[in-house]
Every structure is written in C-alpha cells, then in structure tokens.
Amino acid sequence: MKMIIAAIKPYKLDEVREALTLIGVRGMMVTEIKGFGTQSGHTEIYRGAEYAVNFVPKMRLEIVVADTMVDAVMEAITGTARTGKIGDGKIFVMDIEKALRVRTGETDDDAL
C-alpha cells in the first residue's frame, strides 16, 4: 500500500475528487493548508496599506491506495490539477506498513 500526499490549488479540489472517483478511489482526507515554494506569495493592499502574504492557501489530499493504483492516481491528480502556472502543487508517495478499518477489523488492502 502507498500513501499519496498531494498539495493542490483550492479551486481544483472538486475536479480532482471527481477524477479520482472515476478511477476507483473510494476515500481521501482533505486539509486546508498554507505554504510557500516557487510561488512564494504576493502583496495585497488592505485599508490603504500594502502588506506581503507569504503563505499561499492550498489543499492537502491524503489518499491510501493499493500499489497497483499509484500511477493512475498520480495521473488523475496531475491531469486535473495542472494549470501550467507556478503553484500547481506537488505529489509525494510513501509506503504504508499497515491499515485497519476500525468498524470491521479488516486489515491492509481490505481496509481500503
């Protein structure tokens, strides 16, 4: 099993969720986050004063899938989240040793 962590632009969340559902992803965790990287923030004017916004809002997706689904999930996220501009996001893949569905006691791939 693998955990895929993706940081994407907030307005792309619904499109990404729909694409993942179409390929058979049955669940994910979503968190609102802020971060900076190449995009590195911007300046805004509030009540006549200019100030720097150093952290940009993003959505963090956490998806655990069978090893065989990793490439399809990465393609679905990339295909729907890409705008071609700085700040489209990042995807990370990590190994998962165990999984347990609390309600039924199912483990590993059965728990997904």
PDB file of N, CA and C in Angstrom:
ATOM      1  N   MET A   1       0.834  -1.179   0.000  1.00  0.00           N
ATOM      2  CA  MET A   1       0.000   0.000   0.000  1.00  0.00           C
ATOM      3  C   MET A   1       0.880   1.244   0.000  1.00  0.00           C
ATOM      4  N   LYS A   2       0.341   2.308  -0.571  1.00  0.00           N
ATOM      5  CA  LYS A   2       1.057   3.583  -0.644  1.00  0.00           C
ATOM      6  C   LYS A   2       0.131   4.712  -0.189  1.00  0.00           C
ATOM      7  N   MET A   3       0.739   5.714   0.435  1.00  0.00           N
ATOM      8  CA  MET A   3       0.016   6.944   0.735  1.00  0.00           C
ATOM      9  C   MET A   3       0.493   7.996  -0.247  1.00  0.00           C
ATOM     10  N   ILE A   4      -0.458   8.621  -0.881  1.00  0.00           N
ATOM     11  CA  ILE A   4      -0.169   9.703  -1.808  1.00  0.00           C
ATOM     12  C   ILE A   4      -0.602  10.992  -1.132  1.00  0.00           C
ATOM     13  N   ILE A   5       0.327  11.925  -1.006  1.00  0.00           N
ATOM     14  CA  ILE A   5       0.028  13.238  -0.436  1.00  0.00           C
ATOM     15  C   ILE A   5       0.187  14.240  -1.567  1.00  0.00           C
ATOM     16  N   ALA A   6      -0.864  15.005  -1.808  1.00  0.00           N
ATOM     17  CA  ALA A   6      -0.823  15.996  -2.882  1.00  0.00           C
ATOM     18  C   ALA A   6      -1.236  17.348  -2.325  1.00  0.00           C
ATOM     19  N   ALA A   7      -0.521  18.386  -2.727  1.00  0.00           N
ATOM     20  CA  ALA A   7      -0.890  19.766  -2.412  1.00  0.00           C
ATOM     21  C   ALA A   7      -1.333  20.396  -3.722  1.00  0.00           C
ATOM     22  N   ILE A   8      -2.582  20.889  -3.758  1.00  0.00           N
ATOM     23  CA  ILE A   8      -3.139  21.451  -4.986  1.00  0.00           C
ATOM     24  C   ILE A   8      -3.798  22.791  -4.697  1.00  0.00           C
ATOM     25  N   LYS A   9      -4.126  23.507  -5.764  1.00  0.00           N
ATOM     26  CA  LYS A   9      -4.851  24.773  -5.618  1.00  0.00           C
ATOM     27  C   LYS A   9      -6.277  24.471  -5.134  1.00  0.00           C
ATOM     28  N   PRO A  10      -6.794  25.294  -4.229  1.00  0.00           N
ATOM     29  CA  PRO A  10      -8.109  25.015  -3.640  1.00  0.00           C
ATOM     30  C   PRO A  10      -9.248  24.874  -4.653  1.00  0.00           C
ATOM     31  N   TYR A  11      -9.250  25.684  -5.697  1.00  0.00           N
ATOM     32  CA  TYR A  11     -10.366  25.634  -6.638  1.00  0.00           C
ATOM     33  C   TYR A  11     -10.325  24.400  -7.535  1.00  0.00           C
ATOM     34  N   LYS A  12      -9.265  23.615  -7.472  1.00  0.00           N
ATOM     35  CA  LYS A  12      -9.152  22.384  -8.258  1.00  0.00           C
ATOM     36  C   LYS A  12      -9.647  21.155  -7.497  1.00  0.00           C
ATOM     37  N   LEU A  13     -10.023  21.310  -6.229  1.00  0.00           N
ATOM     38  CA  LEU A  13     -10.386  20.170  -5.388  1.00  0.00           C
ATOM     39  C   LEU A  13     -11.534  19.337  -5.965  1.00  0.00           C
ATOM     40  N   ASP A  14     -12.623  19.973  -6.368  1.00  0.00           N
ATOM     41  CA  ASP A  14     -13.771  19.210  -6.875  1.00  0.00           C
ATOM     42  C   ASP A  14     -13.432  18.440  -8.139  1.00  0.00           C
ATOM     43  N   GLU A  15     -12.686  19.054  -9.042  1.00  0.00           N
ATOM     44  CA  GLU A  15     -12.278  18.367 -10.269  1.00  0.00           C
ATOM     45  C   GLU A  15     -11.411  17.155  -9.960  1.00  0.00           C
ATOM     46  N   VAL A  16     -10.467  17.318  -9.044  1.00  0.00           N
ATOM     47  CA  VAL A  16      -9.574  16.215  -8.676  1.00  0.00           C
ATOM     48  C   VAL A  16     -10.375  15.099  -8.014  1.00  0.00           C
ATOM     49  N   ARG A  17     -11.285  15.447  -7.118  1.00  0.00           N
ATOM     50  CA  ARG A  17     -12.109  14.434  -6.443  1.00  0.00           C
ATOM     51  C   ARG A  17     -12.919  13.634  -7.453  1.00  0.00           C
ATOM     52  N   GLU A  18     -13.515  14.316  -8.417  1.00  0.00           N
ATOM     53  CA  GLU A  18     -14.302  13.620  -9.448  1.00  0.00           C
ATOM     54  C   GLU A  18     -13.424  12.679 -10.270  1.00  0.00           C
ATOM     55  N   ALA A  19     -12.228  13.130 -10.649  1.00  0.00           N
ATOM     56  CA  ALA A  19     -11.316  12.293 -11.434  1.00  0.00           C
ATOM     57  C   ALA A  19     -10.888  11.064 -10.635  1.00  0.00           C
ATOM     58  N   LEU A  20     -10.625  11.243  -9.353  1.00  0.00           N
ATOM     59  CA  LEU A  20     -10.223  10.109  -8.516  1.00  0.00           C
ATOM     60  C   LEU A  20     -11.371   9.124  -8.325  1.00  0.00           C
ATOM     61  N   THR A  21     -12.580   9.620  -8.179  1.00  0.00           N
ATOM     62  CA  THR A  21     -13.744   8.742  -8.050  1.00  0.00           C
ATOM     63  C   THR A  21     -13.922   7.902  -9.303  1.00  0.00           C
ATOM     64  N   LEU A  22     -13.708   8.506 -10.463  1.00  0.00           N
ATOM     65  CA  LEU A  22     -13.857   7.775 -11.732  1.00  0.00           C
ATOM     66  C   LEU A  22     -12.882   6.615 -11.873  1.00  0.00           C
ATOM     67  N   ILE A  23     -11.691   6.719 -11.277  1.00  0.00           N
ATOM     68  CA  ILE A  23     -10.719   5.627 -11.404  1.00  0.00           C
ATOM     69  C   ILE A  23     -10.815   4.630 -10.244  1.00  0.00           C
ATOM     70  N   GLY A  24     -11.760   4.855  -9.333  1.00  0.00           N
ATOM     71  CA  GLY A  24     -11.998   3.868  -8.284  1.00  0.00           C
ATOM     72  C   GLY A  24     -11.470   4.190  -6.909  1.00  0.00           C
ATOM     73  N   VAL A  25     -10.995   5.410  -6.685  1.00  0.00           N
ATOM     74  CA  VAL A  25     -10.554   5.792  -5.339  1.00  0.00           C
ATOM     75  C   VAL A  25     -11.799   5.953  -4.477  1.00  0.00           C
ATOM     76  N   ARG A  26     -11.815   5.272  -3.336  1.00  0.00           N
ATOM     77  CA  ARG A  26     -13.018   5.245  -2.503  1.00  0.00           C
ATOM     78  C   ARG A  26     -12.985   6.207  -1.330  1.00  0.00           C
ATOM     79  N   GLY A  27     -11.880   6.883  -1.102  1.00  0.00           N
ATOM     80  CA  GLY A  27     -11.838   7.829   0.003  1.00  0.00           C
ATOM     81  C   GLY A  27     -10.535   8.595   0.035  1.00  0.00           C
ATOM     82  N   MET A  28     -10.579   9.743   0.684  1.00  0.00           N
ATOM     83  CA  MET A  28      -9.378  10.536   0.888  1.00  0.00           C
ATOM     84  C   MET A  28      -9.623  11.496   2.029  1.00  0.00           C
ATOM     85  N   MET A  29      -8.546  12.002   2.588  1.00  0.00           N
ATOM     86  CA  MET A  29      -8.629  13.026   3.624  1.00  0.00           C
ATOM     87  C   MET A  29      -8.171  14.339   3.004  1.00  0.00           C
ATOM     88  N   VAL A  30      -8.863  15.416   3.349  1.00  0.00           N
ATOM     89  CA  VAL A  30      -8.560  16.728   2.792  1.00  0.00           C
ATOM     90  C   VAL A  30      -8.364  17.714   3.934  1.00  0.00           C
ATOM     91  N   THR A  31      -7.298  18.507   3.828  1.00  0.00           N
ATOM     92  CA  THR A  31      -6.985  19.512   4.830  1.00  0.00           C
ATOM     93  C   THR A  31      -6.666  20.824   4.135  1.00  0.00           C
ATOM     94  N   GLU A  32      -7.175  21.929   4.680  1.00  0.00           N
ATOM     95  CA  GLU A  32      -6.790  23.249   4.169  1.00  0.00           C
ATOM     96  C   GLU A  32      -5.442  23.593   4.789  1.00  0.00           C
ATOM     97  N   ILE A  33      -4.486  23.949   3.935  1.00  0.00           N
ATOM     98  CA  ILE A  33      -3.144  24.282   4.417  1.00  0.00           C
ATOM     99  C   ILE A  33      -2.688  25.594   3.800  1.00  0.00           C
ATOM    100  N   LYS A  34      -1.576  26.092   4.278  1.00  0.00           N
ATOM    101  CA  LYS A  34      -0.911  27.251   3.673  1.00  0.00           C
ATOM    102  C   LYS A  34       0.549  26.882   3.514  1.00  0.00           C
ATOM    103  N   GLY A  35       1.153  27.356   2.447  1.00  0.00           N
ATOM    104  CA  GLY A  35       2.551  27.047   2.231  1.00  0.00           C
ATOM    105  C   GLY A  35       3.184  28.028   1.269  1.00  0.00           C
ATOM    106  N   PHE A  36       4.485  27.828   1.049  1.00  0.00           N
ATOM    107  CA  PHE A  36       5.157  28.640   0.053  1.00  0.00           C
ATOM    108  C   PHE A  36       6.225  27.797  -0.607  1.00  0.00           C
ATOM    109  N   GLY A  37       6.544  28.165  -1.803  1.00  0.00           N
ATOM    110  CA  GLY A  37       7.567  27.487  -2.589  1.00  0.00           C
ATOM    111  C   GLY A  37       7.967  28.437  -3.696  1.00  0.00           C
ATOM    112  N   THR A  38       7.987  27.944  -4.912  1.00  0.00           N
ATOM    113  CA  THR A  38       8.335  28.777  -6.048  1.00  0.00           C
ATOM    114  C   THR A  38       7.362  29.943  -6.193  1.00  0.00           C
ATOM    115  N   GLN A  39       6.090  29.683  -5.876  1.00  0.00           N
ATOM    116  CA  GLN A  39       5.055  30.720  -5.981  1.00  0.00           C
ATOM    117  C   GLN A  39       5.329  31.868  -5.014  1.00  0.00           C
ATOM    118  N   SER A  40       5.809  31.577  -3.842  1.00  0.00           N
ATOM    119  CA  SER A  40       6.330  32.483  -2.814  1.00  0.00           C
ATOM    120  C   SER A  40       5.433  33.650  -2.398  1.00  0.00           C
ATOM    121  N   GLY A  41       4.156  33.548  -2.536  1.00  0.00           N
ATOM    122  CA  GLY A  41       3.267  34.578  -2.013  1.00  0.00           C
ATOM    123  C   GLY A  41       3.113  35.776  -2.929  1.00  0.00           C
ATOM    124  N   HIS A  42       2.475  36.810  -2.401  1.00  0.00           N
ATOM    125  CA  HIS A  42       2.198  38.009  -3.173  1.00  0.00           C
ATOM    126  C   HIS A  42       1.933  39.163  -2.214  1.00  0.00           C
ATOM    127  N   THR A  43       1.717  40.358  -2.754  1.00  0.00           N
ATOM    128  CA  THR A  43       1.381  41.502  -1.908  1.00  0.00           C
ATOM    129  C   THR A  43      -0.076  41.879  -2.123  1.00  0.00           C
ATOM    130  N   GLU A  44      -0.687  42.385  -1.066  1.00  0.00           N
ATOM    131  CA  GLU A  44      -2.071  42.848  -1.132  1.00  0.00           C
ATOM    132  C   GLU A  44      -2.154  44.211  -0.465  1.00  0.00           C
ATOM    133  N   ILE A  45      -3.213  44.927  -0.790  1.00  0.00           N
ATOM    134  CA  ILE A  45      -3.443  46.221  -0.158  1.00  0.00           C
ATOM    135  C   ILE A  45      -4.691  46.100   0.704  1.00  0.00           C
ATOM    136  N   TYR A  46      -4.555  46.462   1.981  1.00  0.00           N
ATOM    137  CA  TYR A  46      -5.660  46.407   2.923  1.00  0.00           C
ATOM    138  C   TYR A  46      -5.743  47.747   3.631  1.00  0.00           C
ATOM    139  N   ARG A  47      -6.860  48.428   3.492  1.00  0.00           N
ATOM    140  CA  ARG A  47      -7.072  49.752   4.091  1.00  0.00           C
ATOM    141  C   ARG A  47      -5.937  50.717   3.758  1.00  0.00           C
ATOM    142  N   GLY A  48      -5.528  50.661   2.517  1.00  0.00           N
ATOM    143  CA  GLY A  48      -4.527  51.590   2.034  1.00  0.00           C
ATOM    144  C   GLY A  48      -3.084  51.209   2.305  1.00  0.00           C
ATOM    145  N   ALA A  49      -2.878  50.150   3.079  1.00  0.00           N
ATOM    146  CA  ALA A  49      -1.505  49.726   3.384  1.00  0.00           C
ATOM    147  C   ALA A  49      -1.185  48.442   2.621  1.00  0.00           C
ATOM    148  N   GLU A  50      -0.003  48.414   2.063  1.00  0.00           N
ATOM    149  CA  GLU A  50       0.425  47.228   1.326  1.00  0.00           C
ATOM    150  C   GLU A  50       1.130  46.264   2.283  1.00  0.00           C
ATOM    151  N   TYR A  51       0.788  44.991   2.183  1.00  0.00           N
ATOM    152  CA  TYR A  51       1.467  44.012   3.022  1.00  0.00           C
ATOM    153  C   TYR A  51       1.694  42.727   2.230  1.00  0.00           C
ATOM    154  N   ALA A  52       2.677  41.952   2.678  1.00  0.00           N
ATOM    155  CA  ALA A  52       3.052  40.724   1.972  1.00  0.00           C
ATOM    156  C   ALA A  52       2.282  39.533   2.531  1.00  0.00           C
ATOM    157  N   VAL A  53       1.763  38.719   1.637  1.00  0.00           N
ATOM    158  CA  VAL A  53       1.136  37.455   2.011  1.00  0.00           C
ATOM    159  C   VAL A  53       2.157  36.375   1.647  1.00  0.00           C
ATOM    160  N   ASN A  54       2.861  35.865   2.642  1.00  0.00           N
ATOM    161  CA  ASN A  54       3.960  34.939   2.381  1.00  0.00           C
ATOM    162  C   ASN A  54       3.504  33.502   2.187  1.00  0.00           C
ATOM    163  N   PHE A  55       2.353  33.149   2.730  1.00  0.00           N
ATOM    164  CA  PHE A  55       1.857  31.788   2.605  1.00  0.00           C
ATOM    165  C   PHE A  55       0.624  31.776   1.713  1.00  0.00           C
ATOM    166  N   VAL A  56       0.604  30.822   0.794  1.00  0.00           N
ATOM    167  CA  VAL A  56      -0.468  30.720  -0.183  1.00  0.00           C
ATOM    168  C   VAL A  56      -1.398  29.575   0.223  1.00  0.00           C
ATOM    169  N   PRO A  57      -2.720  29.764   0.161  1.00  0.00           N
ATOM    170  CA  PRO A  57      -3.632  28.676   0.532  1.00  0.00           C
ATOM    171  C   PRO A  57      -3.571  27.521  -0.465  1.00  0.00           C
ATOM    172  N   LYS A  58      -3.582  26.317   0.060  1.00  0.00           N
ATOM    173  CA  LYS A  58      -3.570  25.085  -0.740  1.00  0.00           C
ATOM    174  C   LYS A  58      -4.488  24.071  -0.071  1.00  0.00           C
ATOM    175  N   MET A  59      -4.747  22.982  -0.771  1.00  0.00           N
ATOM    176  CA  MET A  59      -5.475  21.848  -0.214  1.00  0.00           C
ATOM    177  C   MET A  59      -4.517  20.668  -0.173  1.00  0.00           C
ATOM    178  N   ARG A  60      -4.500  19.965   0.942  1.00  0.00           N
ATOM    179  CA  ARG A  60      -3.658  18.775   1.084  1.00  0.00           C
ATOM    180  C   ARG A  60      -4.565  17.556   1.013  1.00  0.00           C
ATOM    181  N   LEU A  61      -4.289  16.683   0.058  1.00  0.00           N
ATOM    182  CA  LEU A  61      -5.032  15.439  -0.102  1.00  0.00           C
ATOM    183  C   LEU A  61      -4.170  14.296   0.396  1.00  0.00           C
ATOM    184  N   GLU A  62      -4.747  13.406   1.174  1.00  0.00           N
ATOM    185  CA  GLU A  62      -4.062  12.196   1.613  1.00  0.00           C
ATOM    186  C   GLU A  62      -4.892  11.015   1.155  1.00  0.00           C
ATOM    187  N   ILE A  63      -4.292  10.166   0.334  1.00  0.00           N
ATOM    188  CA  ILE A  63      -5.007   9.050  -0.277  1.00  0.00           C
ATOM    189  C   ILE A  63      -4.160   7.801  -0.092  1.00  0.00           C
ATOM    190  N   VAL A  64      -4.750   6.737   0.458  1.00  0.00           N
ATOM    191  CA  VAL A  64      -4.044   5.469   0.588  1.00  0.00           C
ATOM    192  C   VAL A  64      -4.656   4.502  -0.414  1.00  0.00           C
ATOM    193  N   VAL A  65      -3.799   3.921  -1.261  1.00  0.00           N
ATOM    194  CA  VAL A  65      -4.258   3.014  -2.320  1.00  0.00           C
ATOM    195  C   VAL A  65      -3.343   1.794  -2.399  1.00  0.00           C
ATOM    196  N   ALA A  66      -3.831   0.778  -3.102  1.00  0.00           N
ATOM    197  CA  ALA A  66      -3.003  -0.385  -3.387  1.00  0.00           C
ATOM    198  C   ALA A  66      -1.858   0.050  -4.297  1.00  0.00           C
ATOM    199  N   ASP A  67      -0.742  -0.667  -4.216  1.00  0.00           N
ATOM    200  CA  ASP A  67       0.437  -0.329  -5.019  1.00  0.00           C
ATOM    201  C   ASP A  67       0.112  -0.209  -6.505  1.00  0.00           C
ATOM    202  N   THR A  68      -0.818  -1.018  -6.984  1.00  0.00           N
ATOM    203  CA  THR A  68      -1.134  -1.038  -8.415  1.00  0.00           C
ATOM    204  C   THR A  68      -1.854   0.219  -8.895  1.00  0.00           C
ATOM    205  N   MET A  69      -2.413   0.995  -7.965  1.00  0.00           N
ATOM    206  CA  MET A  69      -3.182   2.186  -8.348  1.00  0.00           C
ATOM    207  C   MET A  69      -2.382   3.483  -8.316  1.00  0.00           C
ATOM    208  N   VAL A  70      -1.150   3.435  -7.849  1.00  0.00           N
ATOM    209  CA  VAL A  70      -0.376   4.664  -7.629  1.00  0.00           C
ATOM    210  C   VAL A  70      -0.246   5.492  -8.902  1.00  0.00           C
ATOM    211  N   ASP A  71       0.170   4.874 -10.002  1.00  0.00           N
ATOM    212  CA  ASP A  71       0.369   5.634 -11.237  1.00  0.00           C
ATOM    213  C   ASP A  71      -0.922   6.258 -11.738  1.00  0.00           C
ATOM    214  N   ALA A  72      -2.028   5.518 -11.658  1.00  0.00           N
ATOM    215  CA  ALA A  72      -3.320   6.039 -12.117  1.00  0.00           C
ATOM    216  C   ALA A  72      -3.762   7.228 -11.267  1.00  0.00           C
ATOM    217  N   VAL A  73      -3.553   7.144  -9.960  1.00  0.00           N
ATOM    218  CA  VAL A  73      -3.924   8.248  -9.066  1.00  0.00           C
ATOM    219  C   VAL A  73      -3.069   9.476  -9.362  1.00  0.00           C
ATOM    220  N   MET A  74      -1.774   9.278  -9.535  1.00  0.00           N
ATOM    221  CA  MET A  74      -0.892  10.408  -9.832  1.00  0.00           C
ATOM    222  C   MET A  74      -1.272  11.064 -11.162  1.00  0.00           C
ATOM    223  N   GLU A  75      -1.610  10.262 -12.163  1.00  0.00           N
ATOM    224  CA  GLU A  75      -2.030  10.814 -13.458  1.00  0.00           C
ATOM    225  C   GLU A  75      -3.339  11.574 -13.338  1.00  0.00           C
ATOM    226  N   ALA A  76      -4.286  11.048 -12.556  1.00  0.00           N
ATOM    227  CA  ALA A  76      -5.576  11.722 -12.379  1.00  0.00           C
ATOM    228  C   ALA A  76      -5.394  13.072 -11.692  1.00  0.00           C
ATOM    229  N   ILE A  77      -4.569  13.105 -10.654  1.00  0.00           N
ATOM    230  CA  ILE A  77      -4.330  14.365  -9.945  1.00  0.00           C
ATOM    231  C   ILE A  77      -3.614  15.354 -10.854  1.00  0.00           C
ATOM    232  N   THR A  78      -2.560  14.891 -11.497  1.00  0.00           N
ATOM    233  CA  THR A  78      -1.781  15.764 -12.374  1.00  0.00           C
ATOM    234  C   THR A  78      -2.624  16.301 -13.519  1.00  0.00           C
ATOM    235  N   GLY A  79      -3.406  15.436 -14.138  1.00  0.00           N
ATOM    236  CA  GLY A  79      -4.217  15.838 -15.283  1.00  0.00           C
ATOM    237  C   GLY A  79      -5.281  16.864 -14.955  1.00  0.00           C
ATOM    238  N   THR A  80      -5.829  16.792 -13.747  1.00  0.00           N
ATOM    239  CA  THR A  80      -6.905  17.731 -13.394  1.00  0.00           C
ATOM    240  C   THR A  80      -6.404  18.953 -12.624  1.00  0.00           C
ATOM    241  N   ALA A  81      -5.291  18.841 -11.903  1.00  0.00           N
ATOM    242  CA  ALA A  81      -4.808  19.973 -11.096  1.00  0.00           C
ATOM    243  C   ALA A  81      -3.881  20.894 -11.872  1.00  0.00           C
ATOM    244  N   ARG A  82      -3.353  20.439 -12.993  1.00  0.00           N
ATOM    245  CA  ARG A  82      -2.367  21.245 -13.739  1.00  0.00           C
ATOM    246  C   ARG A  82      -3.038  22.412 -14.457  1.00  0.00           C
ATOM    247  N   THR A  83      -2.495  23.614 -14.216  1.00  0.00           N
ATOM    248  CA  THR A  83      -2.928  24.804 -14.954  1.00  0.00           C
ATOM    249  C   THR A  83      -1.798  25.302 -15.847  1.00  0.00           C
ATOM    250  N   GLY A  84      -0.589  24.810 -15.593  1.00  0.00           N
ATOM    251  CA  GLY A  84       0.577  25.265 -16.334  1.00  0.00           C
ATOM    252  C   GLY A  84       1.235  26.483 -15.727  1.00  0.00           C
ATOM    253  N   LYS A  85       0.746  26.910 -14.573  1.00  0.00           N
ATOM    254  CA  LYS A  85       1.308  28.083 -13.910  1.00  0.00           C
ATOM    255  C   LYS A  85       1.991  27.667 -12.619  1.00  0.00           C
ATOM    256  N   ILE A  86       2.856  28.537 -12.109  1.00  0.00           N
ATOM    257  CA  ILE A  86       3.530  28.272 -10.845  1.00  0.00           C
ATOM    258  C   ILE A  86       2.484  28.084  -9.752  1.00  0.00           C
ATOM    259  N   GLY A  87       2.724  27.107  -8.875  1.00  0.00           N
ATOM    260  CA  GLY A  87       1.822  26.874  -7.749  1.00  0.00           C
ATOM    261  C   GLY A  87       0.813  25.776  -7.979  1.00  0.00           C
ATOM    262  N   ASP A  88       0.961  24.992  -9.062  1.00  0.00           N
ATOM    263  CA  ASP A  88       0.019  23.898  -9.321  1.00  0.00           C
ATOM    264  C   ASP A  88       0.077  22.826  -8.237  1.00  0.00           C
ATOM    265  N   GLY A  89       1.213  22.666  -7.572  1.00  0.00           N
ATOM    266  CA  GLY A  89       1.278  21.745  -6.447  1.00  0.00           C
ATOM    267  C   GLY A  89       2.384  20.728  -6.545  1.00  0.00           C
ATOM    268  N   LYS A  90       2.330  19.775  -5.615  1.00  0.00           N
ATOM    269  CA  LYS A  90       3.313  18.700  -5.529  1.00  0.00           C
ATOM    270  C   LYS A  90       2.585  17.414  -5.160  1.00  0.00           C
ATOM    271  N   ILE A  91       3.219  16.273  -5.510  1.00  0.00           N
ATOM    272  CA  ILE A  91       2.697  14.961  -5.130  1.00  0.00           C
ATOM    273  C   ILE A  91       3.852  14.168  -4.527  1.00  0.00           C
ATOM    274  N   PHE A  92       3.587  13.535  -3.390  1.00  0.00           N
ATOM    275  CA  PHE A  92       4.566  12.685  -2.723  1.00  0.00           C
ATOM    276  C   PHE A  92       3.950  11.305  -2.519  1.00  0.00           C
ATOM    277  N   VAL A  93       4.769  10.265  -2.603  1.00  0.00           N
ATOM    278  CA  VAL A  93       4.301   8.889  -2.413  1.00  0.00           C
ATOM    279  C   VAL A  93       5.153   8.243  -1.328  1.00  0.00           C
ATOM    280  N   MET A  94       4.461   7.618  -0.347  1.00  0.00           N
ATOM    281  CA  MET A  94       5.156   6.956   0.759  1.00  0.00           C
ATOM    282  C   MET A  94       4.595   5.553   0.964  1.00  0.00           C
ATOM    283  N   ASP A  95       5.420   4.684   1.514  1.00  0.00           N
ATOM    284  CA  ASP A  95       4.977   3.334   1.853  1.00  0.00           C
ATOM    285  C   ASP A  95       4.108   3.359   3.106  1.00  0.00           C
ATOM    286  N   ILE A  96       3.109   2.477   3.123  1.00  0.00           N
ATOM    287  CA  ILE A  96       2.259   2.280   4.299  1.00  0.00           C
ATOM    288  C   ILE A  96       2.440   0.832   4.752  1.00  0.00           C
ATOM    289  N   GLU A  97       2.788   0.631   6.005  1.00  0.00           N
ATOM    290  CA  GLU A  97       3.020  -0.722   6.502  1.00  0.00           C
ATOM    291  C   GLU A  97       1.733  -1.466   6.801  1.00  0.00           C
ATOM    292  N   LYS A  98       0.798  -0.817   7.453  1.00  0.00           N
ATOM    293  CA  LYS A  98      -0.445  -1.475   7.854  1.00  0.00           C
ATOM    294  C   LYS A  98      -1.608  -0.503   7.760  1.00  0.00           C
ATOM    295  N   ALA A  99      -2.790  -1.087   7.589  1.00  0.00           N
ATOM    296  CA  ALA A  99      -4.032  -0.308   7.628  1.00  0.00           C
ATOM    297  C   ALA A  99      -5.074  -1.161   8.343  1.00  0.00           C
ATOM    298  N   LEU A 100      -5.980  -0.509   9.058  1.00  0.00           N
ATOM    299  CA  LEU A 100      -7.031  -1.212   9.789  1.00  0.00           C
ATOM    300  C   LEU A 100      -8.317  -0.404   9.712  1.00  0.00           C
ATOM    301  N   ARG A 101      -9.388  -1.047   9.288  1.00  0.00           N
ATOM    302  CA  ARG A 101     -10.700  -0.396   9.329  1.00  0.00           C
ATOM    303  C   ARG A 101     -11.272  -0.649  10.714  1.00  0.00           C
ATOM    304  N   VAL A 102     -11.470   0.388  11.485  1.00  0.00           N
ATOM    305  CA  VAL A 102     -11.875   0.268  12.883  1.00  0.00           C
ATOM    306  C   VAL A 102     -13.221  -0.448  13.011  1.00  0.00           C
ATOM    307  N   ARG A 103     -14.186  -0.105  12.173  1.00  0.00           N
ATOM    308  CA  ARG A 103     -15.538  -0.660  12.288  1.00  0.00           C
ATOM    309  C   ARG A 103     -15.582  -2.169  12.117  1.00  0.00           C
ATOM    310  N   THR A 104     -14.841  -2.697  11.126  1.00  0.00           N
ATOM    311  CA  THR A 104     -14.962  -4.122  10.794  1.00  0.00           C
ATOM    312  C   THR A 104     -13.764  -4.965  11.203  1.00  0.00           C
ATOM    313  N   GLY A 105     -12.640  -4.320  11.473  1.00  0.00           N
ATOM    314  CA  GLY A 105     -11.429  -5.060  11.794  1.00  0.00           C
ATOM    315  C   GLY A 105     -10.664  -5.523  10.561  1.00  0.00           C
ATOM    316  N   GLU A 106     -11.136  -5.167   9.357  1.00  0.00           N
ATOM    317  CA  GLU A 106     -10.423  -5.531   8.133  1.00  0.00           C
ATOM    318  C   GLU A 106      -9.047  -4.863   8.146  1.00  0.00           C
ATOM    319  N   THR A 107      -8.072  -5.546   7.539  1.00  0.00           N
ATOM    320  CA  THR A 107      -6.722  -5.009   7.542  1.00  0.00           C
ATOM    321  C   THR A 107      -6.176  -4.870   6.130  1.00  0.00           C
ATOM    322  N   ASP A 108      -5.164  -4.042   6.031  1.00  0.00           N
ATOM    323  CA  ASP A 108      -4.387  -3.804   4.816  1.00  0.00           C
ATOM    324  C   ASP A 108      -5.275  -3.491   3.601  1.00  0.00           C
ATOM    325  N   ASP A 109      -5.087  -4.141   2.452  1.00  0.00           N
ATOM    326  CA  ASP A 109      -5.859  -3.795   1.244  1.00  0.00           C
ATOM    327  C   ASP A 109      -7.369  -3.894   1.456  1.00  0.00           C
ATOM    328  N   ASP A 110      -7.817  -4.846   2.280  1.00  0.00           N
ATOM    329  CA  ASP A 110      -9.255  -4.985   2.566  1.00  0.00           C
ATOM    330  C   ASP A 110      -9.805  -3.778   3.316  1.00  0.00           C
ATOM    331  N   ALA A 111      -8.942  -3.099   4.061  1.00  0.00           N
ATOM    332  CA  ALA A 111      -9.374  -1.936   4.839  1.00  0.00           C
ATOM    333  C   ALA A 111      -9.532  -0.684   3.979  1.00  0.00           C
ATOM    334  N   LEU A 112      -8.989  -0.716   2.768  1.00  0.00           N
ATOM    335  CA  LEU A 112      -9.080   0.461   1.906  1.00  0.00           C
ATOM    336  C   LEU A 112     -10.444   0.539   1.298  1.00  0.00           C
TER     337      LEU A 112
END
